[in-house]
Amino acid sequence: MTRFVALGLGVLLSTSTKAQDEARYADLVKHAYVLYEQKDFKGSAETYSKAFEALGWKGTSNDRYNAACSWALAGIVDSAYFHLFRIAERMNYANIRHLQSDTDLNTLHTDARWPSLCKLVQANKDKMEVNLDRPLSRQLDSILDLDQRYREQIDGVEQAHGRQSKEMMELWHTMAATDSTNLIFVSKVLDQRGWLGPDIVGESGNSALFLVVQHADLATQEKYLPMMRDAVRKGNAKGSSLALLEDRVLMRNGKRQLYGSQIGRDPETGVHYLVPLEDPDHVDERRASVGLGTLAEYLAYWDMTWDAEAYKRELPALEERIKAQRK
């Protein structure tokens, strides 16, 4: 009996310690991201290292990638390459498009190790996609590139020329025309073959299906929303992506969003705000259920803080202001 109790206590202590380590890891990763947003890149990178140490030098592929970005921006390329090769060699990181287009990693491009890293990541992608419908996958990869290409220019053009500038209007026009062309192709795929999963079109191809619909008109979104819900149930689409589409459809119909994914911008002041949200007290529970991080983490990207009580007090006035702007 004593032996059994001692064993049980050991299991409990081990479980408790593991939970504490995981909690510390999560806290440090959050702090590292905040430092990144504040452009304290070395501080961010060092905090990521503390997080990995807290978990026995383990860490998720995403967190190690983010650590690499902070090290690269801090000018310490050896540490950046350490994390990138680690996720490529041990975690089968395969997002070659993101790796090559991420401006955080620009300082690595002239290093002799860059071609080897890209070759390894591309090999991971090829291995993962060996059974894909390759012609369709390549077409959707190109559509994803086009979908993101002009959106990635928005901040730079606005900062250089202004929100109402001729250059900004031209960018919006080009983006709208590209979205329209992309939608013709994606609609044909969805109508003829349904919502294809990563096993058929790859991760990037699967993302292209979602993003093209997410950037389409309301009628299109409402048409394919039931299809995407079914795709999530079958494992052919991400719950986190569906949450964004659900929120956008609700917002466009003048209803409150559920997951807090939609950010508005005051046309007069240019200040961002969280679009009206249903049940703010439990939003993080809903976000967690679909694989999204906390609302506070998400809003930090927009230089906003999250205070549920303050938001609830201000919500009626926000809804009145939005209603007046739509008239």
CSV table of C-alpha atoms in Angstrom, one decimal:
chain,number,residue,atom,x,y,z
A,1,MET,CA,0.0,0.0,0.0
A,2,THR,CA,2.7,2.4,0.9
A,3,ARG,CA,4.6,1.6,-2.3
A,4,PHE,CA,1.4,2.4,-4.3
A,5,VAL,CA,0.8,5.7,-2.6
A,6,ALA,CA,4.4,6.8,-3.1
A,7,LEU,CA,4.2,5.9,-6.8
A,8,GLY,CA,1.0,7.9,-7.1
A,9,LEU,CA,2.5,10.9,-5.4
A,10,GLY,CA,5.4,10.8,-7.7
A,11,VAL,CA,3.1,10.8,-10.7
A,12,LEU,CA,1.2,13.7,-9.3
A,13,LEU,CA,4.4,15.7,-8.6
A,14,SER,CA,5.6,15.0,-12.1
A,15,THR,CA,2.3,16.1,-13.7
A,16,SER,CA,2.3,19.2,-11.5
A,17,THR,CA,5.8,20.1,-12.5
A,18,LYS,CA,5.1,19.5,-16.2
A,19,ALA,CA,2.1,21.8,-16.0
A,20,GLN,CA,4.1,24.5,-14.3
A,21,ASP,CA,6.8,24.2,-17.0
A,22,GLU,CA,4.3,24.5,-19.8
A,23,ALA,CA,2.6,27.5,-18.1
A,24,ARG,CA,6.0,29.2,-17.8
A,25,TYR,CA,6.8,28.4,-21.4
A,26,ALA,CA,3.5,29.9,-22.6
A,27,ASP,CA,4.1,33.1,-20.5
A,28,LEU,CA,7.6,33.5,-21.8
A,29,VAL,CA,6.5,33.0,-25.5
A,30,LYS,CA,3.8,35.6,-25.0
A,31,HIS,CA,6.3,38.0,-23.6
A,32,ALA,CA,8.8,37.3,-26.4
A,33,TYR,CA,6.1,38.2,-28.9
A,34,VAL,CA,5.3,41.5,-27.1
A,35,LEU,CA,9.0,42.4,-27.2
A,36,TYR,CA,9.0,41.6,-31.0
A,37,GLU,CA,6.1,43.9,-31.5
A,38,GLN,CA,8.0,46.6,-29.5
A,39,LYS,CA,11.0,46.0,-31.9
A,40,ASP,CA,13.2,44.8,-29.1
A,41,PHE,CA,14.4,41.9,-31.3
A,42,LYS,CA,17.3,40.8,-29.2
A,43,GLY,CA,15.2,40.8,-26.0
A,44,SER,CA,12.5,38.9,-27.9
A,45,ALA,CA,15.0,36.3,-29.1
A,46,GLU,CA,16.6,35.8,-25.6
A,47,THR,CA,13.1,35.4,-24.1
A,48,TYR,CA,12.3,32.7,-26.6
A,49,SER,CA,15.5,30.9,-25.5
A,50,LYS,CA,14.3,31.1,-21.9
A,51,ALA,CA,11.0,29.6,-22.9
A,52,PHE,CA,12.7,26.7,-24.6
A,53,GLU,CA,14.9,26.2,-21.6
A,54,ALA,CA,11.9,26.1,-19.3
A,55,LEU,CA,10.5,23.2,-21.3
A,56,GLY,CA,13.8,21.2,-21.4
A,57,TRP,CA,14.9,23.0,-24.6
A,58,LYS,CA,11.8,21.9,-26.4
A,59,GLY,CA,9.5,24.2,-28.4
A,60,THR,CA,6.9,24.2,-31.1
A,61,SER,CA,7.9,24.6,-34.7
A,62,ASN,CA,6.0,27.9,-34.8
A,63,ASP,CA,7.8,29.3,-31.8
A,64,ARG,CA,11.2,28.3,-33.0
A,65,TYR,CA,10.4,29.9,-36.4
A,66,ASN,CA,9.5,33.1,-34.5
A,67,ALA,CA,12.6,32.9,-32.5
A,68,ALA,CA,14.6,32.7,-35.7
A,69,CYS,CA,12.9,35.8,-37.0
A,70,SER,CA,13.9,37.7,-33.8
A,71,TRP,CA,17.5,36.5,-34.0
A,72,ALA,CA,17.7,37.5,-37.7
A,73,LEU,CA,16.3,41.0,-37.0
A,74,ALA,CA,18.7,41.3,-34.1
A,75,GLY,CA,21.6,40.6,-36.6
A,76,ILE,CA,22.6,37.3,-34.9
A,77,VAL,CA,22.3,35.0,-38.0
A,78,ASP,CA,23.9,31.9,-36.5
A,79,SER,CA,21.2,31.6,-33.9
A,80,ALA,CA,18.5,32.3,-36.5
A,81,TYR,CA,19.9,29.5,-38.7
A,82,PHE,CA,20.1,27.1,-35.6
A,83,HIS,CA,16.3,27.3,-35.1
A,84,LEU,CA,15.5,27.2,-38.8
A,85,PHE,CA,17.6,24.1,-39.5
A,86,ARG,CA,16.2,22.5,-36.4
A,87,ILE,CA,12.6,22.8,-37.5
A,88,ALA,CA,13.5,21.8,-41.1
A,89,GLU,CA,15.6,18.8,-40.0
A,90,ARG,CA,13.6,17.6,-37.0
A,91,MET,CA,10.1,18.9,-37.5
A,92,ASN,CA,9.7,18.6,-41.3
A,93,TYR,CA,9.0,22.3,-41.7
A,94,ALA,CA,7.7,22.7,-45.3
A,95,ASN,CA,6.4,26.2,-45.8
A,96,ILE,CA,8.8,27.2,-48.5
A,97,ARG,CA,6.7,30.1,-49.7
A,98,HIS,CA,6.6,31.8,-46.3
A,99,LEU,CA,10.3,31.1,-45.6
A,100,GLN,CA,11.3,32.9,-48.8
A,101,SER,CA,8.9,35.8,-48.6
A,102,ASP,CA,9.2,36.6,-44.9
A,103,THR,CA,11.0,40.0,-44.8
A,104,ASP,CA,12.0,39.3,-41.2
A,105,LEU,CA,14.6,36.8,-42.6
A,106,ASN,CA,16.0,39.1,-45.3
A,107,THR,CA,19.4,39.4,-43.5
A,108,LEU,CA,19.8,35.6,-44.0
A,109,HIS,CA,19.5,35.6,-47.8
A,110,THR,CA,23.1,36.5,-48.5
A,111,ASP,CA,24.5,33.8,-46.2
A,112,ALA,CA,25.9,30.7,-47.7
A,113,ARG,CA,23.5,28.5,-45.7
A,114,TRP,CA,20.4,30.0,-47.2
A,115,PRO,CA,20.3,27.9,-50.4
A,116,SER,CA,20.8,24.7,-48.3
A,117,LEU,CA,18.0,25.7,-46.0
A,118,CYS,CA,15.6,26.4,-48.8
A,119,LYS,CA,16.5,23.1,-50.5
A,120,LEU,CA,15.8,21.2,-47.3
A,121,VAL,CA,12.4,22.9,-46.7
A,122,GLN,CA,11.5,22.4,-50.4
A,123,ALA,CA,12.3,18.7,-50.0
A,124,ASN,CA,10.1,18.5,-47.0
A,125,LYS,CA,7.3,20.1,-49.0
A,126,ASP,CA,7.8,17.7,-51.9
A,127,LYS,CA,7.8,14.7,-49.6
A,128,MET,CA,4.7,15.8,-47.9
A,129,GLU,CA,2.9,16.4,-51.2
A,130,VAL,CA,4.0,13.2,-53.0
A,131,ASN,CA,0.4,12.1,-53.6
A,132,LEU,CA,-1.1,15.5,-54.4
A,133,ASP,CA,-2.9,16.6,-57.5
A,134,ARG,CA,0.2,18.5,-58.5
A,135,PRO,CA,-1.2,20.5,-61.5
A,136,LEU,CA,-4.1,21.8,-59.3
A,137,SER,CA,-1.8,22.3,-56.3
A,138,ARG,CA,0.6,24.4,-58.4
A,139,GLN,CA,-2.3,26.5,-59.7
A,140,LEU,CA,-3.6,27.1,-56.2
A,141,ASP,CA,-0.1,28.0,-55.0
A,142,SER,CA,0.1,30.7,-57.7
A,143,ILE,CA,-3.3,32.0,-56.6
A,144,LEU,CA,-2.2,32.1,-53.0
A,145,ASP,CA,0.9,34.1,-54.1
A,146,LEU,CA,-1.3,36.6,-56.0
A,147,ASP,CA,-3.8,36.9,-53.1
A,148,GLN,CA,-1.1,37.8,-50.7
A,149,ARG,CA,1.2,39.8,-53.0
A,150,TYR,CA,-0.7,43.0,-53.0
A,151,ARG,CA,-2.0,42.7,-49.4
A,152,GLU,CA,1.6,42.6,-48.3
A,153,GLN,CA,2.2,45.9,-50.0
A,154,ILE,CA,-0.6,47.8,-48.2
A,155,ASP,CA,1.3,49.1,-45.1
A,156,GLY,CA,4.3,50.2,-47.2
A,157,VAL,CA,2.3,52.0,-49.8
A,158,GLU,CA,0.1,53.7,-47.1
A,159,GLN,CA,3.2,54.8,-45.1
A,160,ALA,CA,4.9,56.1,-48.2
A,161,HIS,CA,2.0,57.8,-49.9
A,162,GLY,CA,-1.0,58.1,-47.5
A,163,ARG,CA,-4.3,56.3,-47.0
A,164,GLN,CA,-6.1,58.3,-49.6
A,165,SER,CA,-3.3,58.6,-52.2
A,166,LYS,CA,-3.5,57.8,-55.8
A,167,GLU,CA,-1.0,55.0,-55.3
A,168,MET,CA,-3.2,53.5,-52.6
A,169,MET,CA,-6.2,53.6,-54.8
A,170,GLU,CA,-4.3,51.9,-57.6
A,171,LEU,CA,-3.2,49.2,-55.2
A,172,TRP,CA,-6.8,48.6,-54.0
A,173,HIS,CA,-8.0,48.5,-57.7
A,174,THR,CA,-5.3,45.9,-58.6
A,175,MET,CA,-6.1,43.8,-55.6
A,176,ALA,CA,-9.8,43.8,-56.4
A,177,ALA,CA,-9.2,42.8,-60.0
A,178,THR,CA,-6.8,40.0,-58.9
A,179,ASP,CA,-9.3,38.8,-56.3
A,180,SER,CA,-12.0,38.6,-59.0
A,181,THR,CA,-9.9,36.5,-61.3
A,182,ASN,CA,-8.8,34.2,-58.5
A,183,LEU,CA,-12.4,33.7,-57.4
A,184,ILE,CA,-13.4,32.5,-60.9
A,185,PHE,CA,-10.9,29.7,-60.7
A,186,VAL,CA,-11.5,28.8,-57.0
A,187,SER,CA,-15.3,28.8,-57.4
A,188,LYS,CA,-15.0,26.3,-60.3
A,189,VAL,CA,-12.8,24.0,-58.1
A,190,LEU,CA,-15.2,24.2,-55.2
A,191,ASP,CA,-18.3,23.7,-57.3
A,192,GLN,CA,-16.9,20.7,-59.2
A,193,ARG,CA,-14.7,19.0,-56.5
A,194,GLY,CA,-15.8,20.4,-53.2
A,195,TRP,CA,-13.5,21.7,-50.5
A,196,LEU,CA,-10.3,19.8,-51.1
A,197,GLY,CA,-8.0,19.0,-48.2
A,198,PRO,CA,-4.2,19.3,-47.8
A,199,ASP,CA,-3.9,15.6,-48.8
A,200,ILE,CA,-5.0,16.6,-52.3
A,201,VAL,CA,-3.9,20.2,-52.8
A,202,GLY,CA,-1.3,20.7,-50.1
A,203,GLU,CA,-1.3,23.1,-47.2
A,204,SER,CA,-0.8,26.2,-49.3
A,205,GLY,CA,-3.4,25.1,-51.8
A,206,ASN,CA,-5.9,24.5,-49.0
A,207,SER,CA,-5.1,27.9,-47.6
A,208,ALA,CA,-5.7,29.4,-51.1
A,209,LEU,CA,-9.3,28.1,-51.1
A,210,PHE,CA,-10.1,29.7,-47.8
A,211,LEU,CA,-8.4,33.0,-48.5
A,212,VAL,CA,-10.0,33.6,-51.9
A,213,VAL,CA,-13.4,33.0,-50.3
A,214,GLN,CA,-12.5,35.1,-47.3
A,215,HIS,CA,-11.7,38.0,-49.6
A,216,ALA,CA,-14.8,37.6,-51.8
A,217,ASP,CA,-18.2,39.3,-51.7
A,218,LEU,CA,-20.8,38.4,-49.0
A,219,ALA,CA,-22.9,36.3,-51.4
A,220,THR,CA,-20.0,34.1,-52.2
A,221,GLN,CA,-19.0,33.7,-48.6
A,222,GLU,CA,-22.6,32.7,-47.7
A,223,LYS,CA,-22.6,30.2,-50.5
A,224,TYR,CA,-19.5,28.4,-49.4
A,225,LEU,CA,-19.8,28.8,-45.7
A,226,PRO,CA,-21.8,25.5,-45.3
A,227,MET,CA,-19.3,23.7,-47.5
A,228,MET,CA,-16.4,24.9,-45.3
A,229,ARG,CA,-18.2,23.9,-42.1
A,230,ASP,CA,-18.5,20.4,-43.6
A,231,ALA,CA,-14.9,20.5,-44.7
A,232,VAL,CA,-13.8,21.2,-41.1
A,233,ARG,CA,-15.8,18.3,-39.8
A,234,LYS,CA,-14.1,16.0,-42.4
A,235,GLY,CA,-10.6,17.4,-41.6
A,236,ASN,CA,-10.3,19.2,-45.0
A,237,ALA,CA,-10.2,22.7,-43.6
A,238,LYS,CA,-8.9,24.4,-40.4
A,239,GLY,CA,-11.3,25.4,-37.6
A,240,SER,CA,-9.3,28.5,-37.1
A,241,SER,CA,-9.9,29.6,-40.7
A,242,LEU,CA,-13.6,28.8,-40.5
A,243,ALA,CA,-13.9,31.0,-37.4
A,244,LEU,CA,-12.6,33.9,-39.5
A,245,LEU,CA,-15.1,33.3,-42.2
A,246,GLU,CA,-17.9,32.9,-39.7
A,247,ASP,CA,-17.0,36.3,-38.1
A,248,ARG,CA,-16.7,38.1,-41.5
A,249,VAL,CA,-20.2,36.9,-42.6
A,250,LEU,CA,-21.7,37.9,-39.2
A,251,MET,CA,-20.0,41.3,-39.4
A,252,ARG,CA,-21.2,41.9,-43.0
A,253,ASN,CA,-24.7,41.1,-42.0
A,254,GLY,CA,-24.6,43.7,-39.2
A,255,LYS,CA,-24.3,41.1,-36.4
A,256,ARG,CA,-21.8,40.7,-33.7
A,257,GLN,CA,-18.8,38.4,-34.4
A,258,LEU,CA,-18.0,35.4,-32.2
A,259,TYR,CA,-14.3,35.0,-32.3
A,260,GLY,CA,-13.0,38.6,-32.4
A,261,SER,CA,-11.1,38.1,-35.6
A,262,GLN,CA,-12.5,41.2,-37.4
A,263,ILE,CA,-10.8,44.6,-36.9
A,264,GLY,CA,-12.4,47.8,-38.1
A,265,ARG,CA,-10.8,51.2,-38.8
A,266,ASP,CA,-12.4,54.5,-38.2
A,267,PRO,CA,-12.5,56.3,-41.6
A,268,GLU,CA,-12.0,59.7,-40.0
A,269,THR,CA,-9.3,59.0,-37.4
A,270,GLY,CA,-7.7,55.9,-38.9
A,271,VAL,CA,-7.7,54.2,-35.5
A,272,HIS,CA,-8.3,50.5,-35.4
A,273,TYR,CA,-11.1,48.9,-33.2
A,274,LEU,CA,-12.5,45.5,-32.4
A,275,VAL,CA,-15.7,45.0,-34.5
A,276,PRO,CA,-18.7,44.4,-32.2
A,277,LEU,CA,-18.3,41.1,-30.4
A,278,GLU,CA,-20.8,38.7,-28.8
A,279,ASP,CA,-20.3,37.6,-25.2
A,280,PRO,CA,-16.8,39.2,-24.7
A,281,ASP,CA,-16.3,37.4,-21.3
A,282,HIS,CA,-16.0,34.0,-23.0
A,283,VAL,CA,-14.3,34.9,-26.3
A,284,ASP,CA,-11.0,33.2,-25.4
A,285,GLU,CA,-12.8,29.9,-24.7
A,286,ARG,CA,-14.4,30.1,-28.2
A,287,ARG,CA,-11.0,31.0,-29.7
A,288,ALA,CA,-9.3,28.1,-28.0
A,289,SER,CA,-11.9,25.7,-29.2
A,290,VAL,CA,-10.9,26.4,-32.8
A,291,GLY,CA,-7.1,26.7,-32.3
A,292,LEU,CA,-6.8,30.5,-32.0
A,293,GLY,CA,-4.7,32.2,-29.4
A,294,THR,CA,-6.0,34.6,-26.9
A,295,LEU,CA,-7.7,37.8,-28.0
A,296,ALA,CA,-5.2,39.9,-26.1
A,297,GLU,CA,-2.4,38.3,-28.1
A,298,TYR,CA,-4.2,39.0,-31.4
A,299,LEU,CA,-5.0,42.6,-30.6
A,300,ALA,CA,-1.4,43.3,-29.6
A,301,TYR,CA,-0.6,43.0,-33.4
A,302,TRP,CA,-2.9,46.0,-33.9
A,303,ASP,CA,-1.4,47.9,-31.0
A,304,MET,CA,-4.6,47.4,-29.0
A,305,THR,CA,-5.1,46.0,-25.5
A,306,TRP,CA,-7.9,43.8,-24.4
A,307,ASP,CA,-10.1,44.8,-21.4
A,308,ALA,CA,-13.4,42.9,-21.5
A,309,GLU,CA,-15.1,45.1,-18.9
A,310,ALA,CA,-14.1,48.3,-20.7
A,311,TYR,CA,-15.1,46.9,-24.0
A,312,LYS,CA,-18.6,46.0,-22.8
A,313,ARG,CA,-19.1,49.5,-21.5
A,314,GLU,CA,-18.1,51.0,-24.8
A,315,LEU,CA,-19.8,48.5,-27.1
A,316,PRO,CA,-23.2,50.3,-27.3
A,317,ALA,CA,-21.6,53.5,-28.4
A,318,LEU,CA,-19.4,51.7,-30.9
A,319,GLU,CA,-22.4,50.0,-32.5
A,320,GLU,CA,-24.2,53.3,-32.8
A,321,ARG,CA,-21.1,54.9,-34.4
A,322,ILE,CA,-20.8,52.1,-36.9
A,323,LYS,CA,-24.5,52.2,-37.7
A,324,ALA,CA,-24.3,56.0,-38.4
A,325,GLN,CA,-21.3,55.5,-40.7
A,326,ARG,CA,-23.2,53.0,-42.8
A,327,LYS,CA,-26.0,55.5,-43.5
